[in-house]
Coordinates of C-alpha atoms in Angstrom, one line a residue:
X1003 CA 0.0 0.0 0.0
X1004 CA 1.3 3.5 -0.8
X1005 CA 1.8 5.7 2.2
X1006 CA -1.2 8.0 2.8
X1007 CA -0.1 11.2 4.4
X1008 CA -2.4 14.1 5.3
X1009 CA 0.1 15.9 7.6
X1010 CA 0.8 18.5 4.8
X1011 CA -2.9 19.2 4.4
X1012 CA -3.1 19.9 8.2
X1013 CA -0.1 22.2 8.1
X1014 CA -1.5 24.1 5.1
X1015 CA -4.8 24.5 6.9
X1016 CA -3.0 25.8 10.0
X1017 CA -1.0 28.3 7.9
X1018 CA -4.2 29.5 6.3
X1019 CA -5.9 29.9 9.7
X1020 CA -3.0 31.8 11.1
X1021 CA -2.9 34.1 8.1
X1022 CA -6.6 34.9 7.8
X1023 CA -8.2 34.4 11.2
X1024 CA -5.7 36.0 13.5
X1025 CA -8.3 38.5 14.7
X1026 CA -10.6 35.6 16.0
X1027 CA -7.7 34.0 17.9
X1028 CA -6.7 37.3 19.4
X1029 CA -10.3 37.9 20.5
X1030 CA -10.5 34.5 22.1
X1031 CA -7.2 35.0 23.8
X1032 CA -8.3 38.3 25.2
X1033 CA -11.6 36.9 26.6
X1034 CA -10.0 33.8 28.1
X1035 CA -7.1 35.7 29.5
X1036 CA -9.4 38.3 31.0
X1037 CA -11.5 35.6 32.6
X1038 CA -8.4 33.9 34.1
X1039 CA -6.9 37.1 35.3
X1040 CA -10.2 38.1 37.0
X1041 CA -10.5 34.7 38.8
X1042 CA -6.8 34.6 39.7
X1043 CA -7.0 38.2 41.1
X1044 CA -9.8 37.1 43.5
X1045 CA -8.3 33.8 44.6
X1046 CA -4.6 34.8 44.7
X1047 CA -5.1 38.4 45.9
X1048 CA -6.1 37.6 49.5
X1049 CA -4.1 36.6 52.5
X1050 CA -3.5 32.8 52.1
X1051 CA -4.7 31.8 55.5
X1052 CA -7.9 33.9 55.2
X1053 CA -8.5 32.3 51.8
X1054 CA -7.9 28.9 53.3
X1055 CA -10.6 29.8 55.9
X1056 CA -13.0 30.7 53.1
X1057 CA -12.4 27.3 51.5
X1058 CA -12.9 25.7 54.9
X1059 CA -16.3 27.5 55.4
X1060 CA -17.5 26.2 52.1
X1061 CA -16.4 22.7 53.1
X1062 CA -18.3 23.2 56.5
X1063 CA -21.4 24.1 54.6
X1064 CA -21.2 21.2 52.2
X1065 CA -19.6 18.4 54.2
X1066 CA -19.4 19.3 57.9
X1067 CA -16.9 20.2 60.6
X1068 CA -14.3 17.5 60.0
X1069 CA -13.9 18.2 56.3
X1070 CA -13.7 21.9 57.1
X1071 CA -10.8 21.3 59.5
X1072 CA -9.0 19.1 57.0
X1073 CA -9.5 21.7 54.3
X1074 CA -7.9 24.4 56.3
X1075 CA -5.0 22.1 57.2
X1076 CA -4.5 21.2 53.5
X1077 CA -4.5 24.7 52.2
X1078 CA -2.3 25.8 55.1
X1079 CA 0.2 23.1 54.1
X1080 CA 0.2 24.5 50.5
X1081 CA 1.0 27.9 51.9
X1082 CA 3.8 26.5 54.1
X1083 CA 5.3 24.9 51.0
X1084 CA 5.5 28.3 49.4
X1085 CA 3.2 27.1 46.6
X1086 CA 0.1 29.3 47.3
X1087 CA 0.3 31.5 44.3
X1088 CA 0.9 28.6 42.0
X1089 CA -2.0 26.6 43.5
X1090 CA -4.3 29.5 43.1
X1091 CA -3.2 30.0 39.5
X1092 CA -3.9 26.3 38.9
X1093 CA -7.3 26.6 40.6
X1094 CA -8.1 29.6 38.5
X1095 CA -7.3 27.8 35.3
X1096 CA -9.4 24.8 36.4
X1097 CA -12.4 27.0 37.3
X1098 CA -12.3 29.0 34.0
X1099 CA -11.9 25.8 31.9
X1100 CA -14.5 23.9 33.9
X1101 CA -17.1 26.6 33.8
X1102 CA -16.8 27.0 30.0
X1103 CA -16.8 23.2 29.5
X1104 CA -20.0 22.8 31.6
X1105 CA -21.8 25.6 29.8
X1106 CA -21.1 23.9 26.5
X1107 CA -21.3 20.2 27.6
X1108 CA -24.6 20.2 29.4
X1109 CA -26.7 21.8 26.6
X1110 CA -25.0 19.5 24.1
X1111 CA -25.8 16.4 26.3
X1112 CA -29.4 17.5 26.5
X1113 CA -29.6 18.0 22.8
X1114 CA -28.0 14.6 22.2
X1115 CA -30.5 12.9 24.7
X1116 CA -33.5 14.4 22.8
X1117 CA -32.2 13.8 19.3
X1118 CA -30.8 10.4 18.2
X1119 CA -29.2 11.9 15.1
X1120 CA -27.3 14.4 17.1
X1121 CA -26.2 11.7 19.5
X1122 CA -24.9 9.5 16.7
X1123 CA -23.0 12.5 15.2
X1124 CA -21.5 13.5 18.5
X1125 CA -20.4 10.0 19.6
X1126 CA -17.3 9.7 17.2
X1127 CA -16.4 13.3 17.8
X1128 CA -16.3 12.7 21.6
X1129 CA -14.4 9.5 21.0
X1130 CA -11.6 11.4 19.2
X1131 CA -11.6 14.2 21.8
X1132 CA -11.3 11.7 24.6
X1133 CA -8.7 9.3 23.1
X1134 CA -6.4 11.8 21.3
X1135 CA -3.2 12.3 23.3
X1136 CA -3.6 15.5 25.3
X1137 CA -0.2 16.8 24.2
X1138 CA -1.6 17.1 20.7
X1139 CA -4.0 19.8 21.7
X1140 CA -1.2 22.0 22.8
X1141 CA 0.4 22.2 19.4
X1142 CA -2.4 24.2 17.6
X1143 CA -3.1 26.0 20.9
X1144 CA 0.5 27.4 21.0
X1145 CA 0.5 28.1 17.3
X1146 CA -2.9 30.0 17.3
X1147 CA -2.8 31.6 20.8
X1148 CA 0.9 31.7 21.7
X1149 CA 2.3 30.6 25.0
X1150 CA 0.5 31.3 28.3
X1151 CA -2.7 30.5 29.9
X1152 CA -4.9 30.4 26.8
X1153 CA -3.5 27.2 25.2
X1154 CA -3.8 25.4 28.5
X1155 CA -7.4 26.5 28.9
X1156 CA -8.3 25.5 25.3
X1157 CA -6.6 22.1 25.7
X1158 CA -8.3 21.5 29.0
X1159 CA -11.7 22.3 27.6
X1160 CA -11.3 19.9 24.7
X1161 CA -9.9 17.2 26.9
X1162 CA -12.6 17.5 29.7
X1163 CA -15.6 18.0 27.4
X1164 CA -16.6 14.3 26.6
X1165 CA -17.6 13.1 30.1
X1166 CA -19.8 16.2 30.6
X1167 CA -21.7 15.6 27.4
X1168 CA -21.9 11.8 27.8
X1169 CA -23.1 11.9 31.5
X1170 CA -25.7 14.5 30.8
X1171 CA -27.1 12.5 27.9
X1172 CA -27.0 9.3 30.0
X1173 CA -28.7 10.9 32.9
X1174 CA -31.6 12.2 30.9
X1175 CA -32.0 9.0 28.9
X1176 CA -32.2 7.0 32.2
X1177 CA -35.2 8.9 33.5
X1178 CA -38.1 6.5 33.6
X1179 CA -40.1 6.8 30.4
X1180 CA -43.4 6.3 32.2
X1181 CA -42.7 9.5 34.2
X1182 CA -42.1 11.4 31.1
X1183 CA -45.3 10.0 29.5
X1184 CA -47.3 10.9 32.6
X1185 CA -46.1 14.5 32.5
X1186 CA -46.9 14.7 28.8
X1187 CA -50.4 13.2 29.5
X1188 CA -51.1 16.0 32.0
X1189 CA -50.4 18.5 29.3
X1190 CA -46.8 19.5 30.4
X1191 CA -44.9 21.2 27.6
X1192 CA -41.6 19.6 26.4
X1193 CA -39.7 22.5 28.0
X1194 CA -41.3 22.0 31.4
X1195 CA -41.0 18.2 31.0
X1196 CA -37.2 18.8 30.6
X1197 CA -36.8 21.3 33.4
X1198 CA -39.3 19.9 36.0
X1199 CA -39.0 16.1 35.4
X1200 CA -36.0 15.0 33.5
X1201 CA -33.3 17.4 34.7
X1202 CA -34.1 17.1 38.5
X1203 CA -34.1 13.3 38.2
X1204 CA -31.0 13.2 36.0
X1205 CA -29.1 15.7 38.2
X1206 CA -27.1 13.2 40.2
X1207 CA -25.7 11.7 37.0
X1208 CA -25.1 15.2 35.5
X1209 CA -23.3 16.2 38.7
X1210 CA -21.1 13.1 38.4
X1211 CA -20.2 14.2 34.9
X1212 CA -19.4 17.7 36.2
X1213 CA -17.2 16.1 38.8
X1214 CA -15.3 14.2 36.1
X1215 CA -15.0 17.4 34.0
X1216 CA -13.3 19.2 37.0
X1217 CA -11.0 16.2 37.7
X1218 CA -9.9 15.9 34.1
X1219 CA -9.3 19.7 34.0
X1220 CA -7.0 19.4 37.0
X1221 CA -5.2 16.5 35.4
X1222 CA -4.2 18.8 32.6
X1223 CA -2.2 21.2 34.8
X1224 CA 1.2 19.6 34.0
X1225 CA 0.5 19.6 30.3
X1226 CA -0.6 23.2 30.5
X1227 CA 2.6 24.0 32.3
X1228 CA 4.5 22.9 29.2
X1229 CA 2.8 25.7 27.2
X1230 CA 3.6 28.3 29.8
X1231 CA 0.3 28.2 31.6
X1232 CA 2.1 28.5 35.0
X1233 CA 0.8 27.3 38.3
X1234 CA 1.6 24.0 39.8
X1235 CA 1.9 22.5 36.3
X1236 CA 5.0 24.6 35.6
X1237 CA 6.5 23.6 39.0
X1238 CA 5.9 19.9 38.3
X1239 CA 7.2 20.2 34.8
X1240 CA 10.3 22.0 36.1
X1241 CA 10.8 19.3 38.6
X1242 CA 10.6 16.6 35.9
X1243 CA 13.0 18.3 33.5
X1244 CA 15.5 19.1 36.2
X1245 CA 15.3 15.8 38.2
X1246 CA 14.2 17.7 41.4
X1247 CA 12.5 14.9 43.4
X1248 CA 11.7 17.2 46.3
X1249 CA 10.1 19.8 44.2
X1250 CA 8.1 17.2 42.4
X1251 CA 6.8 15.7 45.7
X1252 CA 5.9 19.1 47.1
X1253 CA 4.1 20.2 43.9
X1254 CA 2.4 16.8 43.6
X1255 CA 1.1 17.0 47.1
X1256 CA -0.4 20.5 46.3
X1257 CA -2.1 19.1 43.2
X1258 CA -3.5 16.2 45.3
X1259 CA -4.9 18.6 47.9
X1260 CA -6.6 20.6 45.2
X1261 CA -8.0 17.4 43.6
X1262 CA -9.3 16.0 46.8
X1263 CA -11.0 19.3 47.8
X1264 CA -12.6 19.8 44.4
X1265 CA -13.7 16.2 44.2
X1266 CA -15.3 16.2 47.7
X1267 CA -17.0 19.5 47.3
X1268 CA -18.5 18.8 43.8
X1269 CA -19.7 15.5 45.1
X1270 CA -21.3 17.1 48.2
X1271 CA -22.8 19.9 46.1
X1272 CA -25.2 17.3 44.6
X1273 CA -26.8 17.0 48.0
X1274 CA -27.5 20.7 48.0
X1275 CA -28.9 21.0 44.5
X1276 CA -30.5 17.7 43.8
X1277 CA -33.9 16.7 45.3
X1278 CA -32.7 13.1 45.6
X1279 CA -29.5 14.2 47.2
X1280 CA -31.3 16.4 49.8
X1281 CA -33.6 13.5 50.6
X1282 CA -30.6 11.1 51.1
X1283 CA -28.8 13.7 53.3
X1284 CA -31.8 14.2 55.4
X1285 CA -32.2 10.5 56.0
X1286 CA -28.5 10.2 56.9
X1287 CA -28.8 13.1 59.3
X1288 CA -31.9 11.6 61.0
X1289 CA -30.1 8.3 61.4
X1290 CA -27.0 9.7 63.0
X1291 CA -27.4 9.3 66.8
X1292 CA -23.9 9.7 68.0
X1293 CA -21.6 12.7 67.5
X1294 CA -24.3 14.8 65.9
X1295 CA -22.1 17.8 66.0
X1296 CA -19.7 16.1 63.6
X1297 CA -22.6 15.9 61.0
X1298 CA -23.8 19.5 61.6
X1299 CA -23.8 21.7 58.5
X1300 CA -24.6 25.4 58.7
X1301 CA -27.4 26.8 56.7
X1302 CA -26.7 28.5 53.4
X1303 CA -27.3 32.0 54.8
X1304 CA -24.9 31.4 57.7
X1305 CA -22.2 30.0 55.5
X1306 CA -22.5 32.9 53.0
X1307 CA -22.2 35.4 55.9
X1308 CA -19.0 33.7 57.0
X1309 CA -17.6 33.8 53.4
X1310 CA -18.5 37.4 52.9
X1311 CA -16.9 38.5 56.2
X1312 CA -13.7 36.7 55.5
X1313 CA -13.6 38.0 51.9
X1314 CA -14.0 41.6 53.1
X1315 CA -11.2 41.1 55.6
X1316 CA -9.0 39.5 52.9
X1317 CA -9.9 42.3 50.5
X1318 CA -9.0 45.0 53.0
X1319 CA -5.6 43.4 53.7
X1320 CA -5.0 43.1 50.0
X1321 CA -5.8 46.8 49.4
X1322 CA -3.5 47.8 52.2
X1323 CA -0.7 45.5 50.9
X1324 CA -1.1 46.9 47.4
X1325 CA -0.7 50.4 48.6
X1326 CA 2.6 49.5 50.2
X1327 CA 3.7 47.8 47.0
X1328 CA 2.9 50.9 45.0
X1329 CA 5.2 52.9 47.2
X1330 CA 8.0 50.4 46.4
X1331 CA 7.2 50.4 42.7
X1332 CA 7.3 54.2 42.6
X1333 CA 10.9 53.9 43.9
X1334 CA 11.7 51.4 41.2
X1335 CA 10.0 53.6 38.5
X1336 CA 12.8 56.2 38.9
X1337 CA 15.3 53.8 37.6
X1338 CA 16.1 52.7 34.0
X1339 CA 13.2 50.2 33.6
X1340 CA 10.6 52.6 35.0
X1341 CA 8.4 49.5 35.9
X1342 CA 8.3 48.2 32.3
X1343 CA 7.2 44.5 32.1
X1344 CA 9.8 42.1 30.6
X1345 CA 8.8 38.5 29.8
X1346 CA 11.8 36.0 29.6
X1347 CA 11.6 32.4 28.6
X1348 CA 14.1 29.6 29.1
X1349 CA 14.7 26.0 28.2
X1350 CA 15.4 23.9 31.3
X1351 CA 19.0 23.5 30.5
X1352 CA 21.5 24.7 33.1
X1353 CA 23.1 27.6 31.2
X1354 CA 19.6 28.8 30.2
X1355 CA 18.3 28.7 33.8
X1356 CA 21.5 30.4 35.1
X1357 CA 21.6 33.2 32.5
X1358 CA 17.8 33.8 32.7
X1359 CA 17.7 34.2 36.5
X1360 CA 20.8 36.3 36.4
X1361 CA 19.1 38.7 34.0
X1362 CA 15.9 38.6 36.1
X1363 CA 17.8 39.7 39.2
X1364 CA 19.8 42.3 37.3
X1365 CA 16.8 43.8 35.5
X1366 CA 14.8 44.0 38.7
X1367 CA 17.6 46.0 40.2
X1368 CA 17.4 48.3 37.2
X1369 CA 13.7 48.9 37.8
X1370 CA 12.1 46.4 35.4
X1371 CA 9.2 44.2 36.2
X1372 CA 10.4 40.8 35.1
X1373 CA 8.6 37.5 34.6
X1374 CA 10.1 34.1 33.6
X1375 CA 8.5 31.1 31.9
X1376 CA 10.0 27.6 31.4
X1377 CA 9.2 26.1 28.0
X1378 CA 10.4 23.5 25.6
X1379 CA 12.4 24.8 22.7
X1380 CA 9.5 24.7 20.2
X1381 CA 7.0 26.7 22.3
X1382 CA 9.8 29.0 23.4
X1383 CA 10.8 30.0 19.8
X1384 CA 7.2 30.3 18.8
X1385 CA 6.5 32.5 21.9
X1386 CA 9.4 34.8 21.1
X1387 CA 8.4 35.0 17.4
X1388 CA 4.8 36.0 18.4
X1389 CA 6.0 38.5 21.0
X1390 CA 4.6 36.6 24.0
X1391 CA 8.2 36.2 25.2
X1392 CA 10.4 39.3 24.9
X1393 CA 13.8 37.5 24.8
X1394 CA 15.6 34.3 25.7
X1395 CA 19.3 33.6 26.3
X1396 CA 19.7 29.9 25.4
X1397 CA 19.7 29.8 21.6
X1398 CA 22.3 27.1 20.5
X1399 CA 23.3 28.1 17.0
X1400 CA 24.0 27.1 14.2
X1401 CA 23.3 23.4 14.8
X1402 CA 21.2 22.4 17.9
X1403 CA 18.4 25.0 17.2
X1404 CA 18.8 25.2 13.5
X1405 CA 15.3 24.0 12.6
X1406 CA 13.7 26.5 14.9
X1407 CA 15.9 29.3 13.6
X1408 CA 15.1 28.5 10.0
X1409 CA 11.4 28.5 10.8
X1410 CA 11.2 31.7 12.8
X1411 CA 14.3 33.7 11.9
X1412 CA 12.3 36.4 10.0
X1413 CA 10.4 37.1 13.2
X1414 CA 13.4 37.2 15.6
X1415 CA 16.4 39.4 16.3
X1416 CA 19.8 37.7 17.0
X1417 CA 21.8 39.8 19.5
X1418 CA 24.9 37.6 19.1
X1419 CA 26.7 35.1 21.2
X1420 CA 27.3 35.5 24.9
X1421 CA 29.1 32.2 25.5
X1422 CA 31.1 29.8 23.3
X1423 CA 32.3 27.7 21.8
X1424 CA 30.3 24.9 23.2
X1425 CA 30.8 21.3 22.3
X1426 CA 28.5 18.3 21.7
X1427 CA 29.7 14.9 22.7
X1428 CA 29.0 11.3 23.7
X1429 CA 30.1 10.6 27.2
X1430 CA 30.8 7.6 29.3
X1431 CA 31.6 7.2 33.0
X1432 CA 35.4 7.2 33.7
X1433 CA 35.2 3.6 35.0
X1434 CA 34.4 2.3 31.5
X1435 CA 37.8 1.1 30.4
X1436 CA 39.0 1.1 26.8
X1437 CA 36.4 3.6 25.6
X1438 CA 38.1 7.0 25.1
X1439 CA 37.1 7.9 21.6
X1440 CA 34.1 7.5 19.3
X1441 CA 36.2 5.0 17.3
X1442 CA 36.4 2.8 20.4
X1443 CA 32.6 2.3 20.4
X1444 CA 32.7 0.1 17.2
X1445 CA 32.3 -3.5 18.1
X1446 CA 31.4 -2.7 21.8
X1447 CA 27.7 -2.5 21.3
X1448 CA 26.9 -5.5 23.6
X1449 CA 28.7 -3.8 26.4
X1450 CA 26.2 -0.9 26.2
X1451 CA 23.2 -3.1 25.3
X1452 CA 23.3 -1.6 21.9
X1453 CA 21.9 1.7 23.2
X1454 CA 23.0 5.4 23.2
X1455 CA 20.8 7.3 25.6
X1456 CA 19.7 10.5 24.0
X1457 CA 17.7 13.6 24.9
X1458 CA 14.7 15.2 23.2
X1459 CA 14.2 14.0 19.6
X1460 CA 13.7 17.6 18.5
X1461 CA 17.2 18.6 19.7
X1462 CA 19.5 19.4 16.8
X1463 CA 22.3 17.3 18.3
X1464 CA 20.1 14.2 18.0
X1465 CA 19.8 14.8 14.2
X1466 CA 23.6 15.2 14.0
X1467 CA 24.1 12.0 15.9
X1468 CA 21.8 10.0 13.7
X1469 CA 22.8 11.5 10.4
X1470 CA 26.5 12.2 10.8
X1471 CA 28.2 10.7 13.9
X1472 CA 26.9 7.1 13.7
X1473 CA 27.5 7.0 9.9
X1474 CA 31.0 8.5 10.1
X1475 CA 32.2 6.0 12.7
X1476 CA 30.3 2.9 11.3
X1477 CA 28.0 2.6 14.3
X1478 CA 24.8 2.3 12.4
X1479 CA 22.9 -0.9 13.1
X1480 CA 25.1 -1.7 16.1
X1481 CA 23.7 1.1 18.3
X1482 CA 20.2 2.4 18.6
X1483 CA 19.8 6.0 19.7
X1484 CA 17.1 6.1 22.4
X1485 CA 15.2 9.4 22.3
X1486 CA 14.0 10.5 25.8
X1487 CA 14.4 13.8 27.6
X1488 CA 17.3 15.6 29.2
X1489 CA 16.0 14.6 32.7
X1490 CA 15.5 10.9 31.6
X1491 CA 19.0 10.8 30.2
X1492 CA 20.5 12.2 33.4
X1493 CA 18.4 9.8 35.5
X1494 CA 19.8 6.9 33.4
X1495 CA 23.3 8.2 33.8
X1496 CA 22.9 8.5 37.6
X1497 CA 21.4 5.0 37.9
X1498 CA 24.2 3.5 35.8
X1499 CA 26.9 5.2 37.8
X1500 CA 25.4 4.0 41.1
X1501 CA 25.4 0.4 39.8
X1502 CA 28.8 0.8 38.1
X1503 CA 27.3 -0.2 34.8
X1504 CA 28.6 0.9 31.4
X1505 CA 26.4 3.5 29.7
X1506 CA 26.9 6.0 26.9
X1507 CA 24.9 9.2 26.8
X1508 CA 24.6 12.4 24.8
X1509 CA 25.9 15.4 26.6
X1510 CA 27.3 18.8 26.0
X1511 CA 29.6 21.4 27.5
X1512 CA 29.0 23.4 29.5
X1513 CA 27.0 21.1 31.8
X1514 CA 27.0 20.6 35.6
X1515 CA 27.1 16.8 35.2
X1516 CA 30.8 17.0 34.5
X1517 CA 31.3 18.6 37.9
X1518 CA 28.9 16.1 39.6
X1519 CA 30.4 12.9 38.1
X1520 CA 33.7 11.6 36.9
X1521 CA 33.0 11.4 33.2
X1522 CA 34.9 11.0 30.0
X1523 CA 34.2 13.0 26.8
X1524 CA 34.7 10.7 23.9
X1525 CA 37.1 12.2 21.4
X1526 CA 36.0 13.0 17.9
X1527 CA 39.0 12.6 15.7
X1528 CA 37.0 12.8 12.5
X1529 CA 35.2 16.0 13.6
X1530 CA 31.8 14.4 13.0
X1531 CA 30.1 16.6 15.5
X1532 CA 31.3 19.7 13.7
X1533 CA 32.6 22.9 15.2
X1534 CA 31.5 24.0 18.6
X1535 CA 28.4 26.1 18.8
X1536 CA 27.7 29.5 20.3
X1537 CA 24.9 30.4 22.8
X1538 CA 23.0 33.4 21.5
X1539 CA 20.5 35.9 22.9
X1540 CA 17.4 36.0 20.7
X1541 CA 14.6 38.6 21.0
X1542 CA 11.3 39.4 19.4
X1543 CA 11.3 41.5 16.2
X1544 CA 10.5 44.9 17.7
X1545 CA 12.5 44.5 20.9
X1546 CA 14.9 47.3 20.2
X1547 CA 12.0 49.7 19.7
X1548 CA 10.4 48.8 23.0
X1549 CA 13.6 48.5 25.1
X1550 CA 16.4 50.5 23.4
X1551 CA 18.8 50.6 26.4
X1552 CA 18.3 46.9 27.3
X1553 CA 19.0 46.0 23.6
X1554 CA 22.5 47.5 24.0
X1555 CA 23.0 45.5 27.2
X1556 CA 22.0 42.2 25.6
X1557 CA 24.2 42.8 22.6
X1558 CA 27.2 43.3 24.8
X1559 CA 26.3 40.4 27.2
X1560 CA 29.3 38.0 27.8
X1561 CA 30.1 35.5 30.4
X1562 CA 33.4 33.7 30.7
X1563 CA 33.6 29.9 31.3
X1564 CA 34.6 30.5 34.9
X1565 CA 31.7 32.9 35.5
X1566 CA 29.1 30.6 34.0
X1567 CA 30.5 27.5 35.8
X1568 CA 30.4 29.3 39.2
X1569 CA 26.9 30.6 38.6
X1570 CA 25.6 27.2 37.7
X1571 CA 27.2 25.7 40.8
X1572 CA 25.6 28.4 42.9
X1573 CA 22.2 27.5 41.5
X1574 CA 22.8 23.8 42.0
X1575 CA 23.6 24.5 45.7
X1576 CA 20.5 26.7 46.1
X1577 CA 18.2 24.0 44.7
X1578 CA 14.9 24.2 42.9
X1579 CA 12.6 27.1 43.6
X1580 CA 15.5 29.3 44.8
X1581 CA 17.1 30.2 41.5
X1582 CA 16.5 34.0 42.0
X1583 CA 18.0 33.9 45.5
X1584 CA 21.0 31.9 44.2
X1585 CA 21.6 34.4 41.4
X1586 CA 21.6 37.2 44.0
X1587 CA 24.1 35.3 46.1
X1588 CA 26.4 34.9 43.1
X1589 CA 26.0 38.6 42.3
X1590 CA 27.0 39.5 45.9
X1591 CA 30.2 37.5 45.3
X1592 CA 30.7 39.4 42.0
X1593 CA 29.8 43.0 43.0
X1594 CA 30.9 44.5 39.7
X1595 CA 28.7 42.3 37.4
X1596 CA 25.7 44.6 37.4
X1597 CA 27.7 47.6 36.3
X1598 CA 29.6 45.5 33.8
X1599 CA 26.5 44.0 32.2
X1600 CA 24.1 46.9 32.5
X1601 CA 26.1 50.2 32.5
X1602 CA 24.0 53.3 33.0
X1603 CA 25.1 56.4 31.1
X1604 CA 24.2 59.9 32.2

């Protein structure tokens, strides 16, 4: 059979949409971004413990005193882990996506339940939406809406939609047909039959579908983090890519707390809104003879008064805090940045993390308002090209990021190299004897199980390895290059070193692994890897117009090998989540670096 390929048709369609319907995508981005910002301002703007108390009051209203205490303890734990802002950002994204999904899914489910043709048409569409890998939804999301919250919301809506539609349709179809016939026999209109008979009886099933919508929305937080959606997803993604087990555990616990809270509250909400649920709750309360106080739930009016009082207190503290912040921002406004917002992006490679947080700290000292976002290379270049990201400092040219540069170069500005030359290499632990050069690998495939552990398949060095290095040294067929991720490669290297097992991995210089382990760079006598690369600073097209003085600083930006190595070591010692503080400590040890990198004239 000849190969049937429709990928080019999809790409052509995407290009047409980008060229002709940009105004629609911009409008959607504005609406979704505004909704998210509004919800996040409410949830993230208050004092954490007061907000935790509000969540506890809602749990008291819906579930009782014990769940309320556990709720407060859980959210207090999130605050103590210094993940409150991230948790509220994640909760905001889930709320916005879930509300939009429910508003669309429930009417569609009702329509499908009342029309067999609609049901038959929707079924395969829902199957595709539910079974398509969730990562796929991020690709058009990033291309149409750029990096940020919007692609995460869009992907979440698509991924979480099917159970909402299916469960609504199922609930209505399961209503006893005789009840519907009796209502119609008494002259009830189809509209009132739906609202007064079918929906009340189907409500428990519909609420179960809404619960699943919310749970699926929360499960998308990590995937959304890959597109710059922020929140706990970005923390989990950073932990995965940087092998930070502690950060992964802390962020994971925060996600679990949110998931348990949302699951229990949406489940209990059924008792408040459903006639069947209220009946079951009343029966359970009447049967409870012991510890009645544990089953006590305040009335709706009492709970709402408590929420309003706590919200007013939190709002008052927030206003007071914002006035204090404004005084500080006024002081910063007198400096070079004058409070201008700068968005930086970085790939989770060590030199990228180090240089990005160094610039973050320097620019904040110069009066800029800086934000950083971790992204994979593809979304990062796309984000800079669209202007969602102002600049990034980890462009490996001309080889590793060649494909991205070729695709987006007309939308980017290259401000030159700040470090180089770098080198790409295959590396083995020093205890692997007799393997000192790429030539020594030939005939030794069994020793390494025929595998070379690689990084992301999209990385330019992986293409060079497959197309040039293996061919040049006659290693094709003997070795299989295993594409994984940088974190997986490092995990395999660490595990092999602990077991004293032979392993060959892709690596590059500079990299902290050479300081952490005793490794050998395999010599490349034939020069198959090519010449060393340079690490460039790349900015959006109109960057010089928006930030003229900063443009000059970035063009003159240079770090020596010693400076970069010591900065990376400082960040490694500081650990995950403390990159900014670690960069500040390094700057304290190098007091002249601010004046050298960002000289102020006049």
